[in-house]
Coordinates of C-alpha atoms in Angstrom, one line a residue:
M1 CA 5.2 71.6 -49.5
N2 CA 8.2 70.9 -47.4
F3 CA 6.3 72.3 -44.4
T4 CA 3.5 69.9 -45.0
C5 CA 5.8 66.9 -45.2
S6 CA 7.6 67.9 -42.1
M7 CA 4.3 68.1 -40.2
C8 CA 3.3 64.7 -41.4
F9 CA 6.6 63.2 -40.4
K10 CA 6.4 64.7 -36.9
S11 CA 2.8 63.5 -36.4
S12 CA 3.9 60.0 -37.5
V13 CA 6.8 60.0 -35.0
T14 CA 4.5 61.2 -32.2
S15 CA 1.9 58.5 -33.0
E16 CA 4.6 55.8 -32.8
Q17 CA 5.8 57.2 -29.5
N18 CA 2.3 57.2 -28.1
N19 CA 1.7 53.6 -29.3
L20 CA 5.0 52.6 -27.7
K21 CA 4.1 54.2 -24.4
R22 CA 0.7 52.5 -24.4
T23 CA 2.4 49.2 -25.1
Q24 CA 4.8 49.7 -22.3
K25 CA 2.0 50.5 -19.9
Q26 CA 0.1 47.4 -20.9
V27 CA 3.2 45.3 -20.5
H28 CA 3.8 46.8 -17.1
R29 CA 0.2 46.2 -16.0
M30 CA 0.5 42.6 -17.2
S31 CA 3.7 42.2 -15.3
Q32 CA 2.1 43.5 -12.2
E33 CA -0.9 41.2 -12.6
I34 CA 1.4 38.2 -13.0
D35 CA 3.3 39.2 -9.9
R36 CA 0.1 39.6 -8.0
Q37 CA -1.1 36.1 -9.1
I38 CA 2.3 34.6 -8.2
S39 CA 2.0 36.3 -4.8
M40 CA -1.5 35.0 -4.3
C41 CA -0.4 31.5 -5.4
K42 CA 2.4 31.6 -2.8
K43 CA 0.0 32.6 -0.1
M44 CA -2.4 29.9 -1.1
E45 CA 0.5 27.4 -1.2
V46 CA 1.5 28.4 2.3
N47 CA -2.1 28.0 3.6
C48 CA -2.8 24.8 1.7
L49 CA -1.7 21.4 3.0
K50 CA -1.7 18.7 0.3
L51 CA -2.1 15.2 1.8
L52 CA -1.8 12.0 -0.2
L53 CA -3.6 8.8 1.0
L54 CA -1.5 5.7 0.2
G55 CA -1.8 2.1 1.0
T56 CA -2.7 -1.3 -0.4
G57 CA -6.2 -2.2 -1.5
E58 CA -8.9 -2.4 1.2
S59 CA -6.6 -0.8 3.9
G60 CA -9.2 1.8 4.8
K61 CA -8.2 4.9 2.7
S62 CA -11.7 5.7 1.5
T63 CA -13.2 5.1 5.0
L64 CA -10.7 7.6 6.4
L65 CA -11.8 10.1 3.7
K66 CA -15.4 9.6 4.7
Q67 CA -14.5 10.2 8.3
M68 CA -12.9 13.5 7.4
K69 CA -16.0 14.5 5.6
I70 CA -18.1 13.6 8.7
I71 CA -15.9 15.4 11.1
H72 CA -15.0 18.5 9.1
I73 CA -17.8 19.0 6.5
N74 CA -20.9 18.3 8.5
G75 CA -21.2 14.7 7.2
F76 CA -23.5 13.5 4.4
S77 CA -26.6 15.1 3.2
T78 CA -29.9 13.2 2.9
K79 CA -29.5 13.0 -0.9
E80 CA -26.0 11.6 -0.5
K81 CA -27.2 9.0 2.0
L82 CA -30.0 7.9 -0.4
D83 CA -27.4 7.5 -3.1
Y84 CA -25.6 4.9 -1.0
I85 CA -28.6 2.6 -0.6
P86 CA -28.1 0.6 -3.9
I87 CA -24.3 0.3 -3.1
I88 CA -25.1 -1.1 0.4
K89 CA -27.5 -3.6 -1.0
Q90 CA -24.9 -4.5 -3.6
N91 CA -22.5 -5.1 -0.7
I92 CA -24.9 -7.7 0.7
R93 CA -25.1 -9.4 -2.6
D94 CA -21.3 -9.5 -2.9
V95 CA -21.1 -11.0 0.6
I96 CA -23.3 -13.9 -0.5
L97 CA -21.4 -14.3 -3.8
S98 CA -18.0 -14.2 -2.0
I99 CA -19.1 -16.9 0.4
L100 CA -20.4 -19.1 -2.4
G101 CA -17.1 -18.7 -4.2
G102 CA -15.4 -19.6 -0.9
M103 CA -17.5 -22.8 -0.6
K104 CA -16.3 -23.9 -4.0
T105 CA -12.7 -23.2 -3.0
L106 CA -13.1 -25.0 0.3
Q107 CA -15.1 -27.8 -1.3
L108 CA -18.1 -27.4 1.0
D109 CA -21.6 -28.3 0.1
F110 CA -25.1 -27.0 1.0
I111 CA -26.8 -28.7 3.8
Q112 CA -30.4 -27.8 2.7
S113 CA -31.5 -29.3 -0.6
R114 CA -33.4 -26.2 -1.7
T115 CA -30.4 -23.8 -1.3
A116 CA -28.9 -24.7 -4.7
D117 CA -32.0 -23.6 -6.6
V118 CA -32.2 -20.4 -4.6
V119 CA -28.6 -19.6 -5.3
K120 CA -29.2 -20.1 -9.1
S121 CA -32.2 -17.8 -9.0
L122 CA -30.3 -15.1 -7.1
I123 CA -27.3 -15.1 -9.4
E124 CA -29.4 -14.9 -12.5
K125 CA -31.4 -12.0 -11.3
S126 CA -29.0 -9.9 -9.2
L127 CA -26.2 -9.8 -11.7
A128 CA -28.5 -8.2 -14.3
D129 CA -28.0 -4.5 -15.2
N130 CA -30.2 -1.9 -13.4
Y131 CA -31.3 -4.5 -10.8
T132 CA -33.5 -2.8 -8.2
Y133 CA -33.1 -5.3 -5.3
P134 CA -36.8 -6.1 -4.5
E135 CA -38.1 -7.8 -1.5
T136 CA -37.7 -11.2 -3.0
F137 CA -33.9 -10.5 -3.2
F138 CA -33.8 -10.3 0.6
D139 CA -35.8 -13.4 1.1
E140 CA -33.4 -15.4 -1.1
V141 CA -30.4 -13.9 0.7
Y142 CA -31.9 -14.8 4.1
E143 CA -32.5 -18.4 3.0
I144 CA -29.0 -18.8 1.6
W145 CA -27.5 -17.2 4.7
S146 CA -29.4 -19.7 7.0
D147 CA -27.9 -22.7 5.3
P148 CA -25.4 -24.4 7.8
G149 CA -23.0 -25.0 4.9
V150 CA -22.8 -21.3 4.2
Q151 CA -22.3 -20.6 7.9
R152 CA -19.4 -23.1 8.0
A153 CA -17.7 -21.3 5.0
Y154 CA -18.3 -18.0 6.7
T155 CA -16.3 -19.1 9.8
R156 CA -13.3 -19.8 7.5
A157 CA -13.5 -16.5 5.7
N158 CA -9.8 -15.9 6.1
E159 CA -9.2 -18.7 3.6
F160 CA -10.9 -16.8 0.8
Q161 CA -11.7 -13.2 -0.2
L162 CA -14.5 -11.7 1.9
F163 CA -14.6 -8.0 2.5
D164 CA -14.4 -6.6 6.0
S165 CA -17.9 -5.3 6.5
A166 CA -19.7 -8.6 5.8
T167 CA -20.5 -9.3 9.4
Y168 CA -21.7 -5.7 10.0
F169 CA -24.1 -5.7 7.1
M170 CA -25.5 -9.2 7.8
R171 CA -26.2 -8.1 11.3
R172 CA -28.0 -5.0 9.9
F173 CA -29.9 -7.1 7.4
D174 CA -33.4 -6.7 8.8
V175 CA -32.9 -2.9 9.0
I176 CA -31.5 -2.5 5.5
R177 CA -34.4 -4.5 3.9
K178 CA -37.0 -2.0 5.2
P179 CA -38.6 0.2 2.4
D180 CA -38.0 3.4 4.4
Y181 CA -34.4 2.6 5.1
I182 CA -32.0 5.5 5.2
P183 CA -28.3 4.7 5.7
T184 CA -26.6 6.0 8.9
D185 CA -23.1 7.5 8.9
Q186 CA -21.8 4.1 10.2
D187 CA -23.5 2.3 7.3
I188 CA -21.7 4.6 4.8
L189 CA -18.4 4.2 6.6
R190 CA -18.7 0.4 6.4
C191 CA -19.9 0.5 2.8
R192 CA -17.3 -0.9 0.4
K193 CA -16.8 0.5 -3.1
M194 CA -13.6 -0.2 -4.9
T195 CA -11.7 3.0 -5.7
D196 CA -10.9 3.0 -9.4
S197 CA -10.5 6.8 -9.8
I198 CA -9.0 9.8 -8.0
T199 CA -11.1 11.1 -5.1
E200 CA -10.4 14.5 -3.6
L201 CA -11.7 16.2 -0.5
Q202 CA -11.0 19.8 0.6
F203 CA -11.9 21.6 3.8
D204 CA -10.6 24.4 6.1
I205 CA -9.4 24.0 9.7
P206 CA -9.4 27.2 11.8
T207 CA -6.0 27.9 13.5
G208 CA -7.3 30.2 16.3
R209 CA -5.4 33.1 14.9
K210 CA -8.2 34.7 12.8
S211 CA -7.1 32.5 9.9
S212 CA -7.6 28.9 8.7
V213 CA -5.5 26.3 6.9
H214 CA -6.8 24.6 3.8
F215 CA -6.5 20.8 3.6
R216 CA -6.5 19.0 0.3
I217 CA -6.8 15.2 0.7
I218 CA -6.2 13.0 -2.4
D219 CA -7.2 9.3 -2.4
V220 CA -5.9 7.0 -5.1
S221 CA -6.5 3.4 -5.7
G222 CA -4.3 0.9 -3.8
Q223 CA -4.5 -2.1 -6.2
R224 CA -1.3 -3.1 -7.9
G225 CA -2.3 -2.0 -11.3
A226 CA -3.0 1.6 -10.1
R227 CA 0.1 2.2 -8.0
K228 CA 2.1 3.4 -11.0
K229 CA -0.2 6.5 -11.0
W230 CA 0.9 7.5 -7.5
I231 CA 4.0 9.4 -8.7
Q232 CA 2.1 12.1 -10.5
F233 CA 0.7 13.3 -7.1
F234 CA 4.1 13.5 -5.4
D235 CA 4.7 17.1 -6.4
N236 CA 4.3 19.6 -3.6
V237 CA 2.8 17.1 -1.2
T238 CA 2.9 18.1 2.4
A239 CA 2.7 14.6 4.0
I240 CA 1.9 11.0 3.2
L241 CA -0.9 9.3 5.1
Y242 CA -0.2 5.6 4.8
L243 CA -2.8 3.1 5.9
V244 CA -2.1 -0.5 7.0
D245 CA -4.7 -3.2 7.5
C246 CA -3.5 -4.9 10.7
S247 CA -6.1 -7.7 10.4
S248 CA -4.7 -8.9 7.1
F249 CA -1.8 -10.9 8.5
D250 CA -3.5 -14.2 7.4
Q251 CA -5.0 -13.0 4.1
T252 CA -3.8 -12.8 0.5
L253 CA -4.3 -10.1 -2.2
I254 CA -7.3 -10.2 -4.5
E255 CA -5.1 -9.7 -7.5
D256 CA -2.4 -12.2 -6.4
H257 CA -3.4 -15.1 -4.2
R258 CA 0.2 -16.0 -3.6
Q259 CA 1.0 -12.7 -1.8
N260 CA 0.3 -12.1 1.8
R261 CA -1.5 -8.7 2.3
L262 CA 0.5 -7.5 5.3
I263 CA 3.8 -8.4 3.6
D264 CA 2.6 -6.6 0.5
S265 CA 1.8 -3.5 2.7
L266 CA 5.4 -3.6 4.1
E267 CA 6.8 -3.8 0.6
V268 CA 4.8 -0.8 -0.6
F269 CA 5.7 1.2 2.5
E270 CA 9.4 0.4 2.0
Q271 CA 9.2 1.6 -1.6
A272 CA 7.4 4.8 -0.6
W273 CA 9.8 5.5 2.3
S274 CA 12.9 5.0 0.1
N275 CA 11.5 7.0 -2.8
K276 CA 13.9 9.9 -3.7
Y277 CA 11.0 12.2 -4.6
L278 CA 9.6 11.8 -1.1
R279 CA 12.8 12.1 0.9
K280 CA 11.7 15.3 2.7
V281 CA 8.0 14.4 3.0
P282 CA 6.9 13.2 6.5
M283 CA 4.8 10.1 6.7
I284 CA 2.0 9.3 9.1
V285 CA 1.2 5.6 9.3
F286 CA -2.3 4.6 10.4
L287 CA -2.3 1.0 11.7
N288 CA -5.9 0.5 10.9
K289 CA -8.7 -2.0 11.5
I290 CA -7.9 -2.8 15.1
D291 CA -11.5 -3.8 15.6
L292 CA -11.2 -6.5 13.0
L293 CA -7.9 -7.6 14.4
E294 CA -9.6 -8.0 17.8
E295 CA -12.3 -10.1 16.1
K296 CA -9.7 -12.4 14.5
I297 CA -7.7 -12.8 17.7
C298 CA -10.8 -13.8 19.6
N299 CA -11.5 -16.4 16.9
G300 CA -8.1 -18.0 17.6
H301 CA -6.0 -16.5 14.7
R302 CA -2.4 -15.6 15.4
A303 CA 0.4 -13.9 13.4
D304 CA 2.7 -16.8 13.7
N305 CA 2.3 -17.6 10.0
L306 CA 4.3 -14.5 9.0
H307 CA 7.6 -16.0 10.2
K308 CA 6.8 -19.3 8.3
L309 CA 6.1 -17.3 5.1
A310 CA 9.4 -15.4 5.5
E311 CA 11.4 -18.5 6.1
T312 CA 9.8 -20.2 3.1
W313 CA 10.6 -17.3 0.9
L314 CA 14.2 -17.1 1.9
Q315 CA 14.8 -20.8 1.5
S316 CA 13.1 -20.7 -1.9
A317 CA 15.3 -17.8 -2.9
K318 CA 18.4 -19.5 -1.7
S319 CA 17.8 -22.7 -3.6
S320 CA 17.2 -20.9 -6.9
R321 CA 20.2 -18.4 -6.8
Y322 CA 22.0 -18.1 -10.0
K323 CA 20.8 -21.4 -11.5
S324 CA 20.1 -19.6 -14.7
L325 CA 23.4 -17.9 -15.4
N326 CA 26.9 -19.0 -14.4
V327 CA 29.8 -16.9 -15.7
N328 CA 33.3 -18.2 -15.7
L329 CA 36.0 -16.0 -17.4
S330 CA 39.0 -18.1 -16.4
K331 CA 38.2 -21.0 -18.7
K332 CA 39.4 -20.8 -22.3
I333 CA 37.0 -22.0 -25.0
S334 CA 38.5 -24.1 -27.7
S335 CA 37.6 -23.8 -31.4
S336 CA 35.7 -27.0 -31.3
Q337 CA 33.5 -25.6 -28.5
K338 CA 32.9 -22.5 -30.6
S339 CA 31.6 -24.5 -33.4
T340 CA 29.3 -26.5 -31.2
S341 CA 28.1 -23.4 -29.4
S342 CA 26.6 -22.0 -32.6
Q343 CA 24.6 -25.2 -33.1
K344 CA 23.3 -25.1 -29.5
I345 CA 22.3 -21.5 -29.9
D346 CA 20.3 -22.4 -32.9
S347 CA 18.5 -25.2 -31.0
I348 CA 17.1 -22.8 -28.5
S349 CA 13.7 -21.3 -29.1
P350 CA 13.4 -17.6 -29.9
N351 CA 11.7 -17.0 -26.6
E352 CA 14.6 -18.5 -24.7
K353 CA 17.1 -16.6 -26.7
H354 CA 15.3 -13.4 -25.9
I355 CA 15.3 -14.1 -22.2
L356 CA 19.0 -15.1 -22.2
L357 CA 20.3 -12.2 -24.3
T358 CA 17.9 -9.3 -23.5
N359 CA 17.7 -9.2 -19.8
P360 CA 20.1 -11.2 -17.6
L361 CA 18.3 -10.2 -14.4
Q362 CA 15.0 -11.5 -15.7
C363 CA 16.8 -14.6 -16.6
T364 CA 17.5 -15.4 -13.0
N365 CA 13.7 -15.3 -12.3
S366 CA 12.7 -17.2 -15.4
L367 CA 15.1 -20.1 -16.0
S368 CA 15.4 -23.2 -13.8
S369 CA 19.0 -23.9 -14.7
A370 CA 21.6 -23.0 -17.3
S371 CA 25.3 -22.8 -17.8
V372 CA 27.1 -20.2 -19.9
E373 CA 30.9 -20.1 -20.2
F374 CA 32.5 -17.0 -21.5
N375 CA 36.1 -16.5 -22.6
Q376 CA 35.9 -12.9 -23.8
I377 CA 32.5 -11.9 -25.2
N378 CA 33.8 -8.5 -26.3
R379 CA 37.3 -7.2 -26.6
K380 CA 36.2 -4.2 -24.6
F381 CA 34.8 -6.3 -21.9
S382 CA 37.6 -6.5 -19.4
H383 CA 35.8 -6.8 -16.0
T384 CA 36.8 -9.7 -13.7
L385 CA 33.6 -11.1 -12.3
G386 CA 34.9 -14.3 -10.8
D387 CA 32.8 -17.3 -10.1
T388 CA 29.2 -16.5 -9.3
S389 CA 28.3 -19.8 -7.6
I390 CA 25.2 -20.3 -5.6
N391 CA 26.8 -20.2 -2.2
E392 CA 28.8 -17.0 -2.7
H393 CA 26.4 -14.4 -3.9
P394 CA 23.1 -13.7 -2.1
L395 CA 20.1 -12.9 -4.1
N396 CA 19.9 -9.2 -3.0
N397 CA 23.6 -8.5 -3.1
D398 CA 24.0 -4.9 -4.3
K399 CA 26.6 -6.0 -6.8
W400 CA 24.0 -8.1 -8.6
T401 CA 20.5 -6.7 -7.9
D402 CA 21.3 -3.2 -9.3
Q403 CA 20.1 -3.2 -12.9
T404 CA 22.6 -0.6 -14.0
Q405 CA 25.6 -2.5 -12.7
I406 CA 24.4 -5.7 -14.4
N407 CA 24.0 -3.9 -17.7
K408 CA 27.5 -2.6 -17.4
R409 CA 29.0 -5.9 -16.5
F410 CA 27.0 -7.8 -19.1
S411 CA 27.2 -5.0 -21.8
S412 CA 27.7 -7.5 -24.5
V413 CA 24.8 -9.7 -23.4
Y414 CA 22.3 -7.0 -22.7
S415 CA 21.9 -5.6 -26.3
L416 CA 19.9 -3.2 -28.2
H417 CA 20.5 -5.2 -31.4
S418 CA 19.7 -8.7 -30.4
S419 CA 20.4 -10.3 -33.8
I420 CA 23.9 -8.8 -33.9
R421 CA 24.7 -9.7 -30.4
L422 CA 23.4 -13.2 -30.8
N423 CA 25.9 -13.9 -33.6
Q424 CA 28.7 -12.4 -31.5
C425 CA 27.8 -14.4 -28.4
S426 CA 27.5 -17.7 -30.3
E427 CA 31.2 -17.5 -31.1
Y428 CA 32.3 -17.3 -27.5
C429 CA 29.9 -19.1 -25.3
T430 CA 28.5 -22.6 -24.6
V431 CA 24.8 -22.7 -23.8
L432 CA 22.8 -25.6 -22.4
S433 CA 19.3 -25.6 -23.9
I434 CA 16.8 -25.8 -21.0
P435 CA 13.0 -25.4 -20.8
C436 CA 11.6 -22.0 -19.8
K437 CA 9.2 -21.5 -16.9
P438 CA 7.1 -18.4 -16.3
A439 CA 8.7 -15.4 -14.7
S440 CA 8.0 -14.5 -11.1
S441 CA 5.1 -12.2 -10.3
G442 CA 7.3 -9.2 -9.7
M443 CA 10.2 -7.4 -11.3
S444 CA 13.7 -7.4 -10.0
S445 CA 13.2 -4.5 -7.6
R446 CA 10.1 -6.2 -6.2
V447 CA 12.1 -9.5 -5.7
S448 CA 14.8 -7.6 -3.8
C449 CA 12.2 -5.7 -1.8
T450 CA 10.5 -8.9 -0.8
T451 CA 13.8 -10.4 0.3
V452 CA 14.3 -7.3 2.6
I453 CA 10.9 -7.8 4.1
A454 CA 11.4 -11.5 4.5
R455 CA 14.7 -11.1 6.3
L456 CA 13.1 -8.4 8.6
I457 CA 10.3 -10.8 9.6
A458 CA 12.8 -13.7 10.0
D459 CA 15.0 -11.6 12.3
L460 CA 12.0 -10.5 14.4
P461 CA 9.7 -13.5 14.8
Y462 CA 6.3 -13.0 16.4
R463 CA 6.9 -15.8 18.9
D464 CA 9.8 -13.9 20.5
F465 CA 8.1 -10.5 20.6
K466 CA 6.9 -9.0 23.9
P467 CA 5.6 -5.5 23.9
T468 CA 7.1 -3.1 26.5
A469 CA 5.0 -1.0 28.9
Q470 CA 5.7 2.0 26.7
Q471 CA 4.4 0.3 23.6
R472 CA 1.2 -0.8 25.4
T473 CA 0.8 2.7 26.6
E474 CA 1.1 4.1 23.1
F475 CA -1.5 1.7 21.9
L476 CA -4.0 2.6 24.5
T477 CA -3.3 6.4 24.1
C478 CA -4.3 6.2 20.4
L479 CA -7.5 4.2 20.8
L480 CA -9.0 5.7 24.0
P481 CA -11.5 8.4 23.0
T482 CA -10.3 11.0 25.4
T483 CA -7.1 11.9 27.3
K484 CA -9.1 11.9 30.6
S485 CA -10.2 8.3 30.0
F486 CA -6.7 7.2 29.3
K487 CA -5.4 9.0 32.5
H488 CA -7.9 7.1 34.5
Y489 CA -6.7 3.8 33.0
H490 CA -3.1 4.8 33.3
D491 CA -3.6 5.6 37.1
N492 CA -5.0 2.1 37.6
V493 CA -2.1 0.6 35.7
N494 CA 0.4 2.5 37.9
S495 CA -1.3 1.5 41.1
H496 CA -1.3 -2.1 40.0
R497 CA 2.3 -1.9 38.8
K498 CA 3.5 -1.0 42.2
K499 CA 2.4 -4.5 43.4
C500 CA 4.4 -6.2 40.7
I501 CA 8.1 -6.9 41.2
N502 CA 8.8 -8.0 37.6
L503 CA 7.4 -5.7 34.8
D504 CA 7.5 -8.4 32.2
K505 CA 5.4 -10.6 34.5
Y506 CA 2.9 -7.7 34.8
I507 CA 2.7 -7.2 31.1
H508 CA 1.6 -10.7 30.4
A509 CA -0.3 -11.3 33.7
D510 CA -3.8 -12.6 33.5
D511 CA -5.0 -10.0 36.1
D512 CA -3.8 -7.3 33.7
G513 CA -6.0 -8.6 31.1
E514 CA -8.9 -8.8 33.5
M515 CA -8.3 -5.1 34.5
T516 CA -8.3 -4.2 30.8
K517 CA -11.6 -6.0 30.3
Q518 CA -13.2 -4.2 33.3
F519 CA -12.0 -0.9 31.9
N520 CA -13.2 -1.7 28.5
Q521 CA -16.7 -2.4 29.8
Q522 CA -16.7 0.9 31.6
H523 CA -15.5 3.0 28.7
K524 CA -16.8 0.9 25.8
F525 CA -13.3 0.4 24.6
I526 CA -13.0 -1.8 21.5
V527 CA -10.0 -4.0 22.6
T528 CA -10.5 -6.7 25.1
H529 CA -7.9 -9.4 24.3
P530 CA -4.2 -8.9 25.4
E531 CA -3.0 -10.7 22.3
T532 CA -4.6 -8.0 20.2
I533 CA -2.3 -5.4 21.8
R534 CA 0.7 -7.7 21.3
T535 CA -0.1 -8.3 17.6
A536 CA -0.7 -4.6 16.9
C537 CA 2.5 -3.6 18.6
Y538 CA 4.4 -6.3 16.7
I539 CA 3.1 -4.9 13.3
K540 CA 4.1 -1.4 14.3
H541 CA 7.5 -2.7 15.4
L542 CA 8.1 -4.2 11.9
F543 CA 7.3 -0.8 10.3
E544 CA 9.6 1.0 12.7
E545 CA 12.4 -1.3 12.1
L546 CA 11.9 -1.0 8.4
T547 CA 12.4 2.8 8.6
K548 CA 15.6 2.3 10.6
R549 CA 17.1 -0.2 8.3
T550 CA 16.4 1.7 5.1
T551 CA 17.2 5.1 6.4
T552 CA 20.5 6.7 5.2
A553 CA 22.1 10.1 5.8
Y554 CA 20.0 11.4 2.9
Y555 CA 16.8 10.7 4.9
K556 CA 18.0 11.2 8.4
N557 CA 15.8 14.2 9.2
R558 CA 12.6 12.6 7.9
T559 CA 9.7 12.1 10.3
C560 CA 7.5 9.1 10.5
L561 CA 4.6 9.0 13.0
F562 CA 2.5 5.9 13.9
Y563 CA -1.1 5.8 15.1
Y564 CA -3.3 2.8 15.9
T565 CA -6.7 3.5 14.4
C566 CA -10.2 2.1 13.8
A567 CA -11.3 4.1 10.8
V568 CA -15.0 3.4 11.4
N569 CA -14.9 4.8 14.9
T570 CA -15.6 8.5 14.7
N571 CA -14.7 9.4 18.3
T572 CA -11.2 7.8 18.2
M573 CA -10.5 9.1 14.6
N574 CA -11.5 12.7 15.7
H575 CA -9.1 12.4 18.6
I576 CA -6.2 11.1 16.3
L577 CA -6.9 13.5 13.5
Q578 CA -6.6 16.5 15.9
G579 CA -3.1 15.4 16.8
C580 CA -2.2 14.9 13.2
Q581 CA -3.4 18.3 12.3
R582 CA -1.3 20.0 14.9
F583 CA 1.8 18.2 13.7
L584 CA 1.1 18.8 10.0
I585 CA 0.5 22.6 10.4
Q586 CA 3.6 23.0 12.5
D587 CA 5.7 21.0 10.1
H588 CA 4.3 22.9 7.1
L589 CA 5.0 26.3 8.7
E590 CA 8.5 25.3 9.6
R591 CA 9.2 24.2 6.0
Y592 CA 8.3 27.7 4.8
G593 CA 10.3 29.3 7.6
L594 CA 7.3 31.0 9.2
I595 CA 8.0 29.7 12.7

């Protein structure tokens, strides 16, 4: 009996030991598998370059993504091209609708009497769901387009919202209306479809060492409402590709008709450049749409208005400084003032009380004038602020624009319990009841950023800017299709330069423009006007100065490259992307300590 129990006990112990060994082996195998997957992920991370396309709306991000697909993934299939046909036809419809809206804005009328009836018919039919764009659609579009009043509005397209490819598609109108029409790569590149979702493109680039580098390109929407989503893609990003529409210097945003597009692009760039999560991430700025810039320059448009906009903003900001809140700790408040203050507090509407007591910084943007006199709002509040008069404290002074500092200094005004604070404040302050006006379009950080950009443009006016020979050379290097073509042009420039005593005289000489024109005709170069080079160099100069002014020791080793681009030109984009790829691969390998 005892022997049997002993045997059972031994077998039970042996079984538990075997189970423990099997469990240990399983855990060991799982650990090895996890280590193997981690190692594979590290290898994939080393071989993968994550690029984020940033920029304001209609800056050319989606066009650049299409170019990468054409260059690196053998372009678009026949099925994909056929899928673009209704989008292209819709672009033609949108061109007409945009011009009609512009005519209303500019108060222009149709010249032909029949045009109004055709417009009514077109709008009723083309805005319907599942519209197939029959032949009658193109007949109506042609009749509307032929009206002299429509053409007059088209020549003033910079005064309303008309997308960039309008001219291209109207020139291709007879081709697009054919029943057997198949879009070309250029048609797809010019096609406009607003990005309202995340678009991703992946491809491999051979390195010449029996290996390849995997590129992952992410395109996000550039409209104001979608920019808050950008931060979720900042993790493990290799580089930022930032696109700028150089031709937008005289246009406004679709979502805000008061904001200049180029100034908005400068603001967004400054925010991305100063972002702490991107302090080690290099940025490549594509100064895009040089072809449209050339078209505007030839039509007589200039970038002089930027300086006027900047001066207007600064003067407006100066005239409205601290009209809403005037703090004076030196003056004692009598008991009679305390009693009247409570009555004046009660006379203010709840909306005004909320603005006054909840966010002092918003108060500066929302109130036209006010006077608040404090003796000692809280016994713990012992800061000496002094007199914050209009002439002493600028709008973007660090002491006042920092939200945290304001919350500390106005700890009794900025409250989590408004009702309690309201009773406390009414005992110690005198408030003048004033009407409220709507807040400005941006928050405090945006107001401060706009001031920085306005001062930058005011300090560097376009009328005083003259591009150097090096800046002109960099411009031509980016846009010429091949290095050999640029060398031929550069040799002609050098031979002509020897005849010039003054370099500045050479840069702006008429014969230099004539030589550029002759070279453009020979090599089919897109730029013919010397003022185009000057404007493009000026825009680049603004972005360069912005990186210098906002760079601190924390960002001193950060890299920012600039390229002049025409995203719809495959030859020049292929040339530029090759240079970007070499830089990105080298920077990526250096970051991982592999070179």
